XYZ file of C-alpha atoms in Angstrom:
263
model
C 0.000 0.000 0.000
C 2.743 1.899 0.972
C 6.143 3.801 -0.865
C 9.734 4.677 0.572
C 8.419 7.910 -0.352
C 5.546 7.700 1.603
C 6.893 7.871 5.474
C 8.005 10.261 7.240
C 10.518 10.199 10.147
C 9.743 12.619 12.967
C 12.432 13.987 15.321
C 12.341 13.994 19.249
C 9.655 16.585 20.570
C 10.724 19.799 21.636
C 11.310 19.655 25.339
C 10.183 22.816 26.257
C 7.086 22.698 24.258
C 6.385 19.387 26.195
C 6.816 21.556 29.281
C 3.929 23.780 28.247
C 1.343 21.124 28.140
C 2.536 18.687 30.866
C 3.532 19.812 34.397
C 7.775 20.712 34.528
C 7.928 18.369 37.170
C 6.814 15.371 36.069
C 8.544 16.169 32.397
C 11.866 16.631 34.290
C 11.414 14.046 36.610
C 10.804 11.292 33.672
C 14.088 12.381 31.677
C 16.376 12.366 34.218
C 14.485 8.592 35.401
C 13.784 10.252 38.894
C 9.781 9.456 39.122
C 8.882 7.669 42.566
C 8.223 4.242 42.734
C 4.516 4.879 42.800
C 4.901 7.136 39.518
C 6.716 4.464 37.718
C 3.738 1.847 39.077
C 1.089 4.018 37.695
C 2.642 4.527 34.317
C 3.297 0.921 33.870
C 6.615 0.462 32.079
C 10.675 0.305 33.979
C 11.984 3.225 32.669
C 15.193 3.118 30.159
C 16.245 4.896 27.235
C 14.385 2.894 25.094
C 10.890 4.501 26.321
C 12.496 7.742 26.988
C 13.620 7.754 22.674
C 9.703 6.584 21.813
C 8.093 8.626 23.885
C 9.955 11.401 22.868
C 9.314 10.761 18.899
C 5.711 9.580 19.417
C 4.693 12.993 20.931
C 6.091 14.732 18.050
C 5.059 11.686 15.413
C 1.199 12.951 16.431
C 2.608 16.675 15.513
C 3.705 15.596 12.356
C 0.721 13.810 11.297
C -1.293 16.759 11.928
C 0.915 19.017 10.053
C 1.242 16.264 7.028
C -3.002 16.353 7.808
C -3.323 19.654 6.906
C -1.252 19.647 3.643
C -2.519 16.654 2.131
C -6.428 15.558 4.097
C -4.810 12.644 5.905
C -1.927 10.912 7.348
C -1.303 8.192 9.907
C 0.708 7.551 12.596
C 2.288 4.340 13.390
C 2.436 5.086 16.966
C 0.789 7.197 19.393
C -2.732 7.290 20.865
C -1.328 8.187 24.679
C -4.863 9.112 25.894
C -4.166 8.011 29.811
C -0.893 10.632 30.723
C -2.308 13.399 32.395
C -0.595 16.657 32.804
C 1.242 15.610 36.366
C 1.768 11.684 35.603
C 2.081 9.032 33.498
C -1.108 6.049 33.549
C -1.885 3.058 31.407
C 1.380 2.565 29.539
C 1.044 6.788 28.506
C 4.061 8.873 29.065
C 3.467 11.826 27.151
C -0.624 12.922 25.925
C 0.707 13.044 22.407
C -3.171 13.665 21.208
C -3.150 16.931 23.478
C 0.644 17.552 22.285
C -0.761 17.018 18.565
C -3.762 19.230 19.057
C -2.243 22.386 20.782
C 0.642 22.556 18.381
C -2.068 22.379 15.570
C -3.702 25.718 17.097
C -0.978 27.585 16.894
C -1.422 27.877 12.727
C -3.865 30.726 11.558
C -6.025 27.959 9.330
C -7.601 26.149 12.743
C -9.503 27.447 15.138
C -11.041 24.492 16.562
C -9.621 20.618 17.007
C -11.582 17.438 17.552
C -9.862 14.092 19.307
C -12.049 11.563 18.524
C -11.252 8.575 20.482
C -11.956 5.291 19.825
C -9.802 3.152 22.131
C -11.983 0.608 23.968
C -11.092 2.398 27.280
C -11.812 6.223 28.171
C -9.392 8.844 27.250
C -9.306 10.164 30.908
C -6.201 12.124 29.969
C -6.835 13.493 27.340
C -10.824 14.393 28.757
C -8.476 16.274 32.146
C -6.132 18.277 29.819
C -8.438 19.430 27.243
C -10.434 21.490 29.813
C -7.427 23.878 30.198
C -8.301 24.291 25.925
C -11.431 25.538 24.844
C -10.387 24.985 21.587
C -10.217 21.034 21.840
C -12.959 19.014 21.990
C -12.438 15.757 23.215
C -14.853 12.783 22.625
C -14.735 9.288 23.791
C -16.346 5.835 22.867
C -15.345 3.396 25.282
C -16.579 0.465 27.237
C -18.076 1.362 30.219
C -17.052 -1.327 32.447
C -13.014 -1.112 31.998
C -9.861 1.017 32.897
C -10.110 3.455 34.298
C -12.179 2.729 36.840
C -12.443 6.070 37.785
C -13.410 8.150 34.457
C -13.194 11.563 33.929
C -15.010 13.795 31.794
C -14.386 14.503 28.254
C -16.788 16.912 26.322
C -18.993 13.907 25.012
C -18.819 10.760 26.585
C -20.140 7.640 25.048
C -20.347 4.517 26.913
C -20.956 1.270 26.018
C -22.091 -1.865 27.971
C -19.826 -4.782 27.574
C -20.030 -7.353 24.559
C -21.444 -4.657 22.314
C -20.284 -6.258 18.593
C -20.322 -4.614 14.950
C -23.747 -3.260 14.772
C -25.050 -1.358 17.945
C -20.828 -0.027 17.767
C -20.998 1.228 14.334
C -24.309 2.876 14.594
C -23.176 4.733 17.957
C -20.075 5.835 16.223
C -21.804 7.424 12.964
C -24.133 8.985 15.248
C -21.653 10.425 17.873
C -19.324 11.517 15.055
C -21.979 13.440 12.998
C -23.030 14.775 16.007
C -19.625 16.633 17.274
C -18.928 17.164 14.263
C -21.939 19.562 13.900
C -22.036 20.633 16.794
C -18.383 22.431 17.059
C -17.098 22.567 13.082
C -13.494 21.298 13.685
C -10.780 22.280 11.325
C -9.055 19.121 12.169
C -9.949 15.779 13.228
C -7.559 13.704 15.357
C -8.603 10.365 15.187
C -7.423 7.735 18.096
C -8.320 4.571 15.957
C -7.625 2.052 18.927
C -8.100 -1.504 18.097
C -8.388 -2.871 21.376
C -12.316 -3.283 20.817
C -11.581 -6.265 19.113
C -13.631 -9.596 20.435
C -10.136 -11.404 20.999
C -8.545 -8.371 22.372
C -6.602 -9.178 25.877
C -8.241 -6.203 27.747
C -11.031 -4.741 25.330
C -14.586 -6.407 26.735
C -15.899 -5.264 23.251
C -17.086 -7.823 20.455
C -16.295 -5.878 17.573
C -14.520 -7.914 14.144
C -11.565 -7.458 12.371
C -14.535 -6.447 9.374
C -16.020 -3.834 12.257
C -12.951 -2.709 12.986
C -12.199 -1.726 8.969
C -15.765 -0.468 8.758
C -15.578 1.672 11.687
C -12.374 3.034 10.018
C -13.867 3.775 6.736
C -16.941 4.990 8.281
C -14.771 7.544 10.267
C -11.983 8.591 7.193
C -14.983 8.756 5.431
C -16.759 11.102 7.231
C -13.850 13.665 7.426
C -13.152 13.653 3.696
C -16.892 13.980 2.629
C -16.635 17.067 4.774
C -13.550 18.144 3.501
C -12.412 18.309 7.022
C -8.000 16.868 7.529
C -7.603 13.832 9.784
C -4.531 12.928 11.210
C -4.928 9.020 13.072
C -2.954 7.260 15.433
C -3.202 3.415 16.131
C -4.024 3.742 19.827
C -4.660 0.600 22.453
C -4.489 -3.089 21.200
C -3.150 -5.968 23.201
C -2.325 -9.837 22.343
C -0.202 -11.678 22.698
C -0.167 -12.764 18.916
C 1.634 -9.663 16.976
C 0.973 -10.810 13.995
C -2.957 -10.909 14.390
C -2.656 -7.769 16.767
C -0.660 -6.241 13.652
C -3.957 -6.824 11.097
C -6.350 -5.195 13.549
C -3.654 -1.823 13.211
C -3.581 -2.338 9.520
C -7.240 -1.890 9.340
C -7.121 2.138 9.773
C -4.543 2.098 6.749
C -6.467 -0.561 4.410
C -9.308 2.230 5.051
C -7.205 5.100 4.180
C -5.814 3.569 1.312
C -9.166 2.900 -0.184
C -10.038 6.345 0.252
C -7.348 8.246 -0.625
């Protein structure tokens, strides 16, 4: 599907840009590998370099996707989707809110005024719901299964929940609703689309029942959206967990088997 030609290599994020949307502290703390004990719990992962370098380049892969979003109607992102860090810590295997990072760095060009995160990860972007109130300007929206992490949610500017075992239909409907619905409501002038995968019926930690077929719909149904409407959409792969990589690899590849029919 894809040429050389056709990827793009982002560099580390700028670390003082990274210290305007997440607290000093906690940025500081994570490069120099001083978080407490509890911190490090939380987030999930030991730290080492190796998560310090991706975290680093998924933050600004996210910026570059909306920048390549906004020149060409779409681009993807073979990474990001952080949607649990939260401006003082780390949660859920999420450093860095790259969707936040993504979406503030987008306002600061004349051509947007207004910047939807559409989230589709099986579990609720409580991060990304926290930080977003500090930005009028980003809307954040969330389908996710009700009865999963976190256990504590947050709340986003729409909320969508959905009871456990939902499959293809009663998801897809819910998401061409929701999606028309934000989208008419606020007018974005770019769509960042979290297009997690861990709704899938075999997923490790989803509780959803959705297909590798729903999964592809739900993908077209959303790139197809934003194009009709002429509106740029920048995607990231988000959550997805097996312990298969190859089959967990597919349900990813959905998003870009959608684009690629599209576009």
């Amino acid at each position: 599907m894809a040429d050389k030609d056709d990827f793009h290599t982002p560099s580390s994020v700028d670390i003082e840009f990274l210290k305007q949307i997440h607290c000093p502290d906690y940025v500081a703390q994570f490069l120099t590998k001083k978080l407490s004990p509890q911190a490090i719990r939380r987030l999930g992962f030991p730290l080492s370099d190796g998560l310090l370098t991706r975290s680093l380049h998924s933050v600004s892969g996210t910026m570059l996707a909306c920048d390549l979003a906004m020149s060409q109607g779409i681009a993807l992102q073979l990474s990001g989707g952080y949607h649990h860090a939260h401006y003082h810590f780390g949660s859920g295997y999420c450093v860095f809110n790259d969707l936040i990072a993504g979406a503030v760095h987008s306002l600061a060009r004349s051509d947007i005024e207004k910047v939807l995160i559409f989230d589709c990860d099986v579990h609720q972007g409580d991060g990304t719901a926290t930080m977003a109130q500090a930005y009028p300007d980003i809307i954040s929206c969330s389908v996710h299964c009700q009865e999963n992490f976190p256990a504590r949610k947050q709340r986003s500017d729409h909320d969508i929940e959905l009871e456990r075992g939902s499959g293809d239909a009663l998801y897809l409907e819910t998401i061409t609703q929701t999606l028309a619905l934000v989208i008419r409501l606020h007018q974005p002038d770019l769509i960042i689309y979290d297009a997690g995968v861990d709704v899938h019926q075999q997923d490790d930690l989803g509780h959803l029942a959705l297909s590798t077929q729903g999964i592809f719909e739900r993908d077209l149904l959303v790139l197809s959206m934003a194009k009709a409407l002429n509106i740029p959409i920048a995607c990231v792969i988000g959550g997805g967990y097996s312990k298969q990589p190859l089959e967990l690899s597919k349900r990813h590849a959905q998003v870009f088997i959608a684009a690629n029919k599209l576009w």
